[in-house]
Coordinates of C-alpha atoms and ligand atoms in Angstrom, one line a residue:
M1 CA 0.0 0.0 0.0
V2 CA 1.1 3.5 -0.7
K3 CA 2.4 5.4 2.3
C4 CA -0.3 7.5 3.9
F5 CA -1.4 9.1 7.2
S6 CA -3.0 6.8 9.8
S7 CA -4.9 7.2 13.0
G8 CA -4.6 4.5 15.6
G9 CA -3.2 2.3 12.8
R10 CA -6.1 2.9 10.4
P11 CA -5.3 4.7 7.1
V12 CA -6.8 8.1 6.7
F13 CA -7.1 10.8 4.1
P14 CA -6.9 14.0 6.1
M15 CA -8.6 17.0 4.5
G16 CA -9.3 20.5 5.8
G17 CA -7.3 23.6 6.4
Q18 CA -4.5 25.4 8.1
V19 CA -5.1 28.2 10.6
H20 CA -3.5 31.6 10.0
N21 CA 0.0 31.9 11.4
S22 CA -0.8 33.7 14.7
S23 CA -4.0 31.9 15.7
A24 CA -2.3 29.2 17.8
Y25 CA -0.8 31.1 20.8
S26 CA -3.8 29.7 22.7
A27 CA -6.6 27.2 22.1
D28 CA -9.2 30.1 22.2
G29 CA -7.7 31.5 19.0
L30 CA -9.0 28.6 17.1
D31 CA -12.8 29.2 17.2
R32 CA -13.2 31.0 13.9
A33 CA -11.1 28.2 12.2
L34 CA -13.4 25.6 13.6
L35 CA -16.3 27.3 11.9
A36 CA -14.5 27.0 8.6
L37 CA -13.8 23.4 9.2
K38 CA -17.5 22.8 9.8
A39 CA -18.4 24.6 6.6
M40 CA -16.1 22.4 4.6
H41 CA -17.1 19.2 6.5
A42 CA -13.4 18.7 7.2
N43 CA -11.9 15.9 9.1
A44 CA -8.5 17.5 9.9
V45 CA -6.7 20.7 10.8
E46 CA -3.1 21.9 10.7
I47 CA -1.9 24.1 13.6
P48 CA 1.5 25.6 14.3
V49 CA 3.6 25.2 17.4
Y50 CA 5.9 28.1 17.9
W51 CA 9.4 27.4 19.3
E52 CA 9.5 31.0 20.8
Q53 CA 6.4 30.1 22.8
V54 CA 7.2 26.6 24.1
E55 CA 10.8 27.5 25.1
P56 CA 10.8 31.1 26.2
E57 CA 13.9 30.5 28.3
E58 CA 16.5 28.1 27.2
G59 CA 15.8 24.6 28.6
K60 CA 12.4 25.7 30.2
F61 CA 9.6 24.1 28.2
N62 CA 5.9 24.8 28.5
F63 CA 3.6 22.8 26.3
E64 CA 0.4 23.5 28.3
H65 CA -1.4 25.3 25.5
V66 CA -0.4 22.6 23.0
G67 CA -2.3 20.2 25.3
D68 CA -5.3 22.5 25.3
I69 CA -5.2 22.7 21.5
W70 CA -4.9 18.9 21.2
R71 CA -7.9 18.4 23.5
K72 CA -10.0 20.9 21.7
I73 CA -9.3 19.3 18.4
R74 CA -9.9 15.8 19.8
D75 CA -13.3 16.9 21.3
E76 CA -14.3 18.1 17.8
G77 CA -13.6 14.7 16.5
L78 CA -10.9 16.0 14.1
Y79 CA -7.4 14.8 13.2
L80 CA -4.6 17.1 14.0
I81 CA -1.3 17.8 12.3
L82 CA 1.1 20.1 14.2
L83 CA 3.5 22.3 12.4
W84 CA 6.9 22.9 14.1
F85 CA 7.8 26.5 13.5
G86 CA 11.4 26.1 14.6
T87 CA 14.5 27.3 12.8
W88 CA 12.6 28.0 9.6
K89 CA 9.3 29.7 8.8
N90 CA 9.0 30.7 5.1
G91 CA 12.8 30.9 4.7
T92 CA 13.2 33.2 7.8
A93 CA 13.9 32.7 11.5
K94 CA 10.8 34.6 12.7
Y95 CA 9.6 32.0 15.3
V96 CA 12.8 31.2 17.1
P97 CA 13.0 32.3 20.8
E98 CA 14.4 35.7 21.7
W99 CA 17.3 34.0 23.4
V100 CA 18.3 32.5 20.1
K101 CA 17.8 35.8 18.2
A102 CA 19.9 37.6 20.8
D103 CA 23.0 35.4 20.5
G104 CA 24.4 35.8 17.0
E105 CA 27.7 34.3 18.1
R106 CA 26.3 31.0 19.3
F107 CA 23.4 30.8 16.8
A108 CA 25.0 31.8 13.6
R109 CA 23.1 33.7 10.9
V110 CA 23.4 33.4 7.2
Q111 CA 25.9 35.8 5.7
A112 CA 25.8 37.4 2.2
P113 CA 29.1 37.4 0.2
D114 CA 29.9 40.8 1.5
G115 CA 29.7 39.6 5.1
T116 CA 26.4 41.2 6.0
T117 CA 24.1 38.9 8.0
I118 CA 20.4 38.4 7.2
G119 CA 17.4 37.3 9.3
V120 CA 17.9 33.6 8.6
L121 CA 19.8 31.1 10.8
S122 CA 22.6 29.2 9.2
A123 CA 21.9 25.6 8.4
C124 CA 25.6 25.0 9.2
G125 CA 25.1 26.2 12.8
V126 CA 25.6 23.1 14.9
E127 CA 24.6 24.9 18.1
T128 CA 21.3 26.0 16.5
M129 CA 20.6 22.6 15.2
Q130 CA 21.2 21.0 18.6
A131 CA 18.9 23.6 20.3
D132 CA 16.1 23.1 17.8
A133 CA 16.4 19.3 18.0
R134 CA 16.2 19.5 21.8
A135 CA 13.1 21.5 21.7
F136 CA 11.5 19.3 19.0
E137 CA 12.4 16.2 21.0
A138 CA 10.8 17.7 24.2
L139 CA 7.7 18.4 22.1
C140 CA 7.6 14.8 20.9
V141 CA 8.0 13.5 24.5
Y142 CA 5.1 15.6 25.6
L143 CA 2.9 14.6 22.6
K144 CA 3.6 10.9 23.1
E145 CA 2.1 11.1 26.6
L146 CA -0.9 13.0 25.2
D147 CA -1.6 10.7 22.3
P148 CA 0.3 7.5 22.5
N149 CA -1.7 5.7 19.8
K150 CA -1.8 8.7 17.5
E151 CA -5.6 8.7 17.3
T152 CA -6.0 12.5 17.0
L153 CA -2.5 13.6 16.2
I154 CA -1.6 12.0 12.9
G155 CA 1.5 13.9 11.8
L156 CA 4.1 16.5 12.5
Q157 CA 5.6 18.9 10.0
V158 CA 9.2 19.6 10.8
E159 CA 9.9 23.3 10.1
N160 CA 8.0 25.4 7.6
E161 CA 9.1 26.2 4.1
P162 CA 12.8 26.0 5.0
G163 CA 15.7 27.6 3.2
I164 CA 17.1 31.1 2.8
M165 CA 14.7 33.8 1.7
N166 CA 15.6 37.3 0.7
G167 CA 19.2 36.3 0.6
P168 CA 21.9 34.6 -1.4
A169 CA 21.6 31.1 -2.9
R170 CA 24.0 29.9 -0.1
D171 CA 25.4 30.9 3.2
Y172 CA 28.8 32.6 3.2
S173 CA 29.4 32.6 7.0
P174 CA 32.8 31.2 8.1
Q175 CA 31.4 27.7 9.0
A176 CA 29.5 27.5 5.7
E177 CA 32.5 28.6 3.8
R178 CA 34.6 25.9 5.4
Q179 CA 32.1 23.2 4.4
F180 CA 31.6 24.6 0.9
Q181 CA 35.4 24.3 0.3
A182 CA 35.7 20.9 1.8
P183 CA 35.3 17.6 -0.1
L184 CA 31.7 16.4 -0.7
P185 CA 30.3 14.4 2.3
E186 CA 30.7 10.6 1.8
Q187 CA 27.0 10.0 2.2
L188 CA 26.3 12.3 -0.8
V189 CA 29.0 10.7 -2.9
H190 CA 27.5 7.3 -2.2
A191 CA 24.0 8.6 -3.2
L192 CA 25.4 10.0 -6.4
R193 CA 27.0 6.7 -7.3
V194 CA 24.0 4.5 -6.6
N195 CA 21.4 6.8 -8.2
P196 CA 23.0 7.4 -11.7
Q197 CA 19.6 8.3 -13.3
S198 CA 19.2 11.4 -11.1
Q199 CA 19.6 14.9 -12.6
I200 CA 22.0 15.7 -9.7
S201 CA 24.2 12.7 -10.6
E202 CA 24.1 13.6 -14.2
T203 CA 25.3 17.1 -13.4
W204 CA 28.0 15.6 -11.3
R205 CA 29.2 13.3 -14.0
R206 CA 29.2 16.1 -16.6
N207 CA 31.5 18.0 -14.3
G208 CA 33.9 15.0 -14.2
A209 CA 32.5 13.2 -11.0
Q210 CA 34.9 15.2 -8.8
T211 CA 34.6 15.2 -5.1
S212 CA 37.2 17.7 -3.9
T213 CA 34.9 20.7 -3.4
W214 CA 31.2 21.6 -4.1
E215 CA 32.2 23.9 -6.9
T216 CA 34.3 21.4 -8.7
A217 CA 31.6 18.7 -8.3
F218 CA 28.6 20.8 -9.4
G219 CA 29.8 23.9 -11.1
E220 CA 27.1 26.6 -11.5
F221 CA 24.7 24.5 -9.4
A222 CA 27.0 24.1 -6.4
Q223 CA 25.5 27.0 -4.4
E224 CA 22.0 25.7 -4.4
Y225 CA 22.9 22.0 -4.0
F226 CA 25.1 22.9 -1.0
S227 CA 22.2 24.8 0.6
A228 CA 19.8 21.9 -0.1
Y229 CA 22.1 19.4 1.5
A230 CA 22.9 21.5 4.5
T231 CA 19.2 22.2 5.1
A232 CA 18.1 18.7 4.5
T233 CA 20.6 17.1 6.8
Y234 CA 19.8 19.6 9.5
I235 CA 16.1 18.9 9.3
D236 CA 16.7 15.2 9.2
Y237 CA 18.7 15.4 12.4
V238 CA 15.9 17.3 14.1
A239 CA 13.4 14.8 12.8
A240 CA 15.4 11.8 14.0
R241 CA 15.7 13.2 17.5
G242 CA 12.0 13.6 17.7
Q243 CA 11.1 10.3 16.1
K244 CA 13.3 8.4 18.6
K245 CA 10.9 9.6 21.3
Y246 CA 7.7 9.4 19.4
D247 CA 7.3 7.3 16.3
I248 CA 4.9 9.5 14.3
T249 CA 4.7 10.5 10.6
L250 CA 7.1 13.4 10.0
Y251 CA 7.3 15.5 6.8
T252 CA 8.4 18.9 5.7
N253 CA 6.9 21.4 3.3
V254 CA 8.2 23.3 0.4
W255 CA 7.9 26.8 -1.0
V256 CA 8.0 25.6 -4.6
E257 CA 10.3 27.0 -7.3
Y258 CA 7.6 27.9 -9.8
H259 CA 7.4 31.5 -9.0
R260 CA 8.4 34.5 -11.1
F261 CA 12.0 34.0 -12.3
R262 CA 12.7 30.9 -10.3
M263 CA 15.7 32.4 -8.6
P264 CA 16.8 30.7 -5.3
G265 CA 16.8 33.1 -2.4
L266 CA 14.6 35.6 -4.2
D267 CA 11.7 33.7 -5.7
Y268 CA 11.8 30.9 -3.2
P269 CA 13.9 29.9 -0.2
A270 CA 17.3 28.7 -1.4
G271 CA 18.0 25.2 0.0
G272 CA 14.3 24.2 0.3
A273 CA 13.3 21.0 -1.3
V274 CA 12.3 22.4 -4.7
T275 CA 12.2 20.1 -7.7
R276 CA 15.7 20.8 -8.9
V277 CA 17.2 19.6 -5.6
L278 CA 14.5 17.1 -4.5
D279 CA 16.8 14.1 -5.0
I280 CA 19.3 15.6 -2.7
W281 CA 16.6 16.0 -0.1
K282 CA 15.2 12.5 -0.5
W283 CA 18.7 11.0 -0.1
A284 CA 19.4 13.1 3.0
T285 CA 16.1 12.7 4.9
P286 CA 15.4 9.1 5.8
H287 CA 13.4 10.2 8.8
L288 CA 10.8 12.1 6.8
A289 CA 7.9 10.1 5.4
W290 CA 7.6 12.5 2.5
I291 CA 8.3 16.0 1.3
S292 CA 5.3 18.1 0.4
P293 CA 4.7 21.1 -1.8
D294 CA 2.6 24.1 -0.9
I295 CA 0.7 24.6 -4.1
Y296 CA -0.6 28.1 -4.8
Q297 CA -0.2 27.9 -8.5
Q298 CA -2.8 29.8 -10.5
T299 CA -2.8 27.9 -13.8
R300 CA -3.8 24.3 -14.2
Q301 CA -0.6 23.6 -16.1
D302 CA 1.7 24.9 -13.3
Y303 CA -0.4 23.3 -10.7
M304 CA -0.1 19.9 -12.4
T305 CA 3.6 20.3 -12.9
V306 CA 4.1 20.7 -9.2
C307 CA 1.9 17.7 -8.5
G308 CA 3.8 15.6 -11.0
D309 CA 7.2 16.6 -9.5
Y310 CA 6.2 15.5 -6.0
M311 CA 4.3 12.3 -6.8
R312 CA 7.2 9.9 -7.2
Q313 CA 7.8 6.3 -6.5
D314 CA 9.6 7.4 -3.3
N315 CA 7.3 10.2 -2.4
P316 CA 3.5 10.3 -2.3
L317 CA 1.8 13.7 -3.0
F318 CA 0.5 15.4 0.1
V319 CA -0.7 19.0 -0.2
P320 CA -0.3 20.8 3.2
E321 CA -1.2 24.2 1.8
S322 CA -3.1 25.6 -1.1
G323 CA -5.2 28.7 -1.8
P324 CA -8.9 29.4 -1.1
Q325 CA -9.5 30.7 -4.7
E326 CA -11.9 29.4 -7.3
W327 CA -9.1 27.9 -9.4
N328 CA -8.0 25.7 -6.5
A329 CA -11.6 24.5 -6.2
R330 CA -11.1 22.9 -9.6
F331 CA -7.4 22.0 -9.4
L332 CA -7.6 20.0 -6.2
F333 CA -9.5 17.2 -8.0
E334 CA -6.4 16.9 -10.2
A335 CA -4.2 16.4 -7.2
V336 CA -6.5 13.7 -5.7
G337 CA -7.8 12.0 -8.9
R338 CA -4.8 12.1 -11.2
F339 CA -1.9 12.3 -8.7
H340 CA -3.4 10.3 -5.9
A341 CA -2.8 12.9 -3.2
I342 CA -2.9 11.4 0.3
G343 CA -4.3 14.5 2.0
Y344 CA -5.4 18.0 1.1
F345 CA -5.4 21.4 3.0
I346 CA -6.3 25.0 2.3
F347 CA -4.4 27.7 4.0
G348 CA -6.0 30.5 6.1
L349 CA -9.1 28.8 7.5
E350 CA -10.4 31.8 9.3
S351 CA -10.6 33.8 6.0
L352 CA -12.9 31.2 4.4
V353 CA -15.9 32.1 6.5
E354 CA -17.8 35.1 7.9
S355 CA -18.1 35.5 11.7
D356 CA -21.4 33.5 11.7
G357 CA -19.7 30.6 10.0
S358 CA -21.3 31.2 6.6
P359 CA -18.9 30.8 3.6
S360 CA -17.1 34.0 2.5
P361 CA -18.4 34.8 -1.0
G362 CA -15.1 34.2 -2.9
C363 CA -14.6 30.9 -1.0
I364 CA -17.8 29.2 -1.9
P365 CA -16.3 27.1 -4.8
A366 CA -13.4 25.9 -2.6
I367 CA -15.7 25.0 0.3
G368 CA -17.9 23.1 -2.1
S369 CA -15.0 21.1 -3.5
M370 CA -13.8 20.3 0.0
R371 CA -17.2 19.0 0.9
A372 CA -17.0 16.5 -1.9
L373 CA -13.5 15.4 -0.7
A374 CA -14.9 15.2 2.8
A375 CA -17.7 12.8 1.7
L376 CA -15.1 10.7 -0.1
S377 CA -12.4 10.9 2.4
G378 CA -13.3 7.6 4.2
A379 CA -12.8 5.7 1.0
L380 CA -9.9 7.5 -0.6
P381 CA -7.1 5.5 1.2
F382 CA -8.7 2.3 0.0
W383 CA -9.0 3.2 -3.7
Q384 CA -5.6 2.2 -5.0
E385 CA -6.8 0.0 -7.8
Q386 CA -10.0 1.9 -8.8
K387 CA -10.1 4.0 -11.9
I388 CA -10.5 7.6 -10.9
E389 CA -11.2 10.3 -13.5
V390 CA -11.2 14.0 -13.0
V391 CA -14.2 16.2 -14.1
F392 CA -13.0 19.6 -15.1
Q393 CA -14.9 22.3 -16.8
D394 CA -12.7 24.4 -18.9
E395 CA -14.1 27.9 -19.4
Y396 CA -17.3 27.7 -21.6
A397 CA -17.1 24.0 -21.9
V398 CA -20.5 22.2 -22.2
Y399 CA -19.6 18.5 -22.2
Q400 CA -16.9 16.1 -21.2
Y401 CA -16.8 12.5 -22.3
I402 CA -14.9 10.1 -20.1
A403 CA -14.1 6.5 -21.0
F404 CA -14.4 3.8 -18.3
E405 CA -14.1 0.0 -18.6
G406 CA -17.3 -0.9 -20.4
W407 CA -18.9 2.6 -20.1
T408 CA -18.7 6.1 -21.3
A409 CA -19.6 8.9 -18.9
V410 CA -21.3 11.8 -20.5
V411 CA -20.7 14.8 -18.3
R412 CA -22.8 17.9 -18.9
F413 CA -21.8 21.0 -17.0
T414 CA -24.9 22.5 -15.5
T415 CA -24.0 26.2 -15.8
S416 CA -23.0 26.0 -19.5
G417 CA -26.5 26.3 -20.8
A418 CA -27.4 29.1 -18.4
A419 CA -24.4 31.1 -19.6
L420 CA -25.7 30.9 -23.1
G421 CA -29.2 32.0 -22.0
L422 CA -30.6 28.4 -22.3
D423 CA -31.6 26.1 -19.4
T424 CA -32.4 28.9 -17.1
K425 CA -35.4 27.1 -15.7
D426 CA -34.2 24.5 -13.3
W427 CA -37.6 23.4 -11.9
N428 CA -37.1 19.7 -12.1
W429 CA -33.4 18.9 -13.0
H430 CA -32.5 18.6 -9.4
D431 CA -35.1 18.1 -6.7
Y432 CA -37.1 20.6 -4.8
R433 CA -34.5 20.8 -2.0
H434 CA -32.0 22.3 -4.4
K435 CA -34.5 24.4 -6.3
D436 CA -32.4 27.4 -7.0
Y437 CA -29.2 25.6 -7.6
L438 CA -28.5 27.0 -11.1
A439 CA -28.9 30.6 -10.1
E440 CA -26.7 29.9 -7.1
Q441 CA -24.0 28.2 -9.2
M442 CA -24.0 31.2 -11.5
K443 CA -24.0 33.7 -8.8
T444 CA -21.2 32.1 -6.8
N445 CA -19.0 31.3 -9.9
R446 CA -18.9 27.6 -9.5
R447 CA -17.7 25.6 -12.5
G448 CA -18.2 21.9 -13.0
R449 CA -15.5 19.9 -11.2
G450 CA -15.1 16.7 -9.3
L451 CA -14.2 13.1 -9.6
I452 CA -15.9 10.0 -11.0
V453 CA -14.7 6.6 -9.6
Q454 CA -15.5 3.3 -11.1
T455 CA -15.9 1.3 -7.9
D456 CA -17.1 -1.9 -9.6
T457 CA -17.9 -3.2 -13.0
D458 CA -21.3 -1.6 -13.0
E459 CA -20.9 0.9 -10.2
F460 CA -19.8 4.5 -10.1
V461 CA -19.2 7.1 -7.4
V462 CA -19.8 10.7 -8.6
A463 CA -18.4 13.5 -6.6
G464 CA -18.2 17.3 -7.0
D465 CA -20.4 20.2 -8.0
A466 CA -22.1 21.8 -10.9
F467 CA -22.4 18.9 -13.3
R468 CA -24.6 16.0 -14.2
V469 CA -23.6 12.8 -15.7
W470 CA -25.1 9.7 -17.3
F471 CA -23.3 6.4 -18.1
V472 CA -23.7 4.7 -21.4
S473 CA -22.6 1.1 -21.6
S474 CA -20.7 -0.3 -24.5
A475 CA -23.6 -2.8 -25.0
Q476 CA -26.1 0.0 -25.1
L477 CA -24.1 1.9 -27.7
R478 CA -24.0 -1.3 -29.8
N479 CA -27.6 -2.3 -29.4
E480 CA -29.5 1.0 -29.0
P481 CA -27.5 3.6 -30.9
Y482 CA -30.6 5.5 -31.8
A483 CA -31.8 5.9 -28.3
I484 CA -28.4 7.0 -27.0
N485 CA -27.6 9.4 -29.8
G486 CA -30.9 11.3 -29.8
S487 CA -31.4 14.3 -27.7
D488 CA -29.9 14.4 -24.1
F489 CA -33.5 14.5 -22.9
C490 CA -34.2 11.0 -24.5
A491 CA -30.8 9.6 -24.0
V492 CA -30.7 10.1 -20.2
R493 CA -34.1 8.4 -19.9
A494 CA -32.8 5.4 -21.7
I495 CA -30.2 4.7 -18.9
A496 CA -31.3 2.1 -16.4
Y497 CA -30.1 2.0 -12.8
R498 CA -30.3 -0.5 -10.0
S499 CA -30.1 2.3 -7.4
V500 CA -28.9 5.9 -7.1
E501 CA -28.2 7.3 -3.7
E502 CA -26.6 10.4 -2.2
G503 CA -24.3 9.6 0.7
T504 CA -20.9 9.6 2.3
F505 CA -18.1 7.1 3.0
D506 CA -17.4 6.2 6.6
R507 CA -14.0 5.9 8.2
N508 CA -13.8 2.3 7.1
G509 CA -14.5 3.1 3.5
L510 CA -18.1 1.9 3.5
F511 CA -20.8 3.9 1.7
T512 CA -23.6 5.3 3.9
P513 CA -26.6 6.2 1.8
V514 CA -28.5 9.2 2.9
V515 CA -31.1 10.0 0.2
K516 CA -32.4 7.8 -2.6
R517 CA -33.1 9.3 -6.0
N518 CA -35.4 8.1 -8.8
G519 CA -37.9 9.4 -11.4
D520 CA -37.5 13.1 -12.2
E521 CA -34.6 13.4 -9.7
L522 CA -32.7 11.0 -11.9
D523 CA -34.1 11.5 -15.4
F524 CA -31.8 14.4 -16.1
G525 CA -28.7 12.4 -15.0
V526 CA -26.8 11.9 -11.8
W527 CA -26.2 15.4 -10.6
V528 CA -24.0 16.7 -7.8
D529 CA -23.8 20.1 -6.1
D530 CA -22.2 21.4 -2.9
N531 CA -25.1 20.3 -0.7
A532 CA -25.2 16.8 -2.2
P533 CA -21.6 16.3 -3.4
V534 CA -21.4 12.5 -3.5
V535 CA -23.7 10.1 -5.3
R536 CA -23.4 6.4 -5.9
A537 CA -24.9 5.0 -9.1
R538 CA -25.3 1.3 -9.4
M539 CA -26.1 0.6 -13.0
W540 CA -28.6 -1.9 -14.4
N541 CA -26.7 -3.3 -17.3
S542 CA -29.1 -5.6 -19.1
Ligands
LIG601 C1 3.1 29.7 3.1 C2 3.5 29.5 4.5 O1 3.9 28.2 4.8 C3 2.3 29.8 5.5 O2 2.7 29.7 6.8 C4 1.8 31.2 5.2 O3 2.7 32.1 5.4 C5 1.3 31.2 3.8 N1 2.4 30.9 2.9 C6 0.7 32.6 3.5 O4 0.5 32.8 2.2

């Protein structure tokens, strides 16, 4: 089975959101975020733990508020992922304790080539690494007592978007300079030899497979590779110290490289696990279960590039952060359906809802998509073999045809006709409980999006919003081509079902039907919208 999160030993697909950065100084700060989690029917939340708060004086730890947060989340019946804001937060050192900030001698900072220091701690600073590891280890000891079976707490993110931001591609401090001029570490040379297919190894061979210094080994790439190796080994050390005390899923996240001009240190933190150095990171971090991209990309192409880069044999795709915008409402189904993401989160929970918990206007599409994921989440970890296809309405698109084993799914996007001035009367396409759905979809800018899963030979699960679908069997196409190729109105009525039910999947992956559909409520196809986002259709294939 693919690596995934688990709770008490049971595989889970966590989905939900991350609170804003300063919401977790006390459990009371989480209330607004809880409203957003309810709106999206989430099963999980990501919450930071600040090094500055838990170790205000060196060696004096206080985790009381972490316990409060954990209890609050447990009582809500949610899974929790804690984010360790230690040495790094978005390529800076903003969350380190003041006693670390005050002692630049002991806790070395990154230096630019001209010797000026910047607000980032050096990944070559052994004292800093030890101090961070001690704090992370203490946190793990505390958490193990709190949640020994990892029922609520399902993972820890080690650091946040590490690397050097607003600075050079590598550190020029004396200790970094010494390491940069020294021979390559043996562990890295070994990895280069046993992974000849890697881009990094190819670069190394092109430079003559030298090992005497980073520059001779990697030429123009030496700076960034050096930063990546230093940051990765530092974080792996911190992770290992924690994991020794508490054997829980650990990962780190990435500010990805696909921004602006893709310049390390300026467009993303240099040394972070971006695609071009991901192999170095994978070799150097045996204690991390996976490395995860924060995906805020605005085009489907860029978004899918990032997904593809991080879904590898040795790395499942997990998305710890993404945006609340309409585009993410569509793209997230690509991550889950095409790239088999093992979990999905949207950043900035509190901004997704108004103070009464109702969805903020611009966030309605994203919340709707998350509701579909929520209803599927119980089954997703078990769908390794099933064919999962993504429904995606390109702008102005009316239909999407999707081939399944023995079937063709005809997807019709519900808003497409309305945009053309057709189909504006929706009095019996859905049912009376969703009477104004078409006007709502138009008003709230919801395009057709979702997933269709073939769960058995004659069975489909349809999930998403703003589309309807009917399934035409190969036999029917052969035997009744006239019925199927007539108008949609006639074709949809020619489809026979054993049963069609709205519902959700429970934590064991079993479908729980909630509402049964037939007659008019089915004669226009199997429709989904954000209040009925998952429907199971069992076909009657005569
Ligand atoms: C990515 C970071 O990891 C988050 O903590 C937060 O700062 C968001 N960016 C804000 O856009």
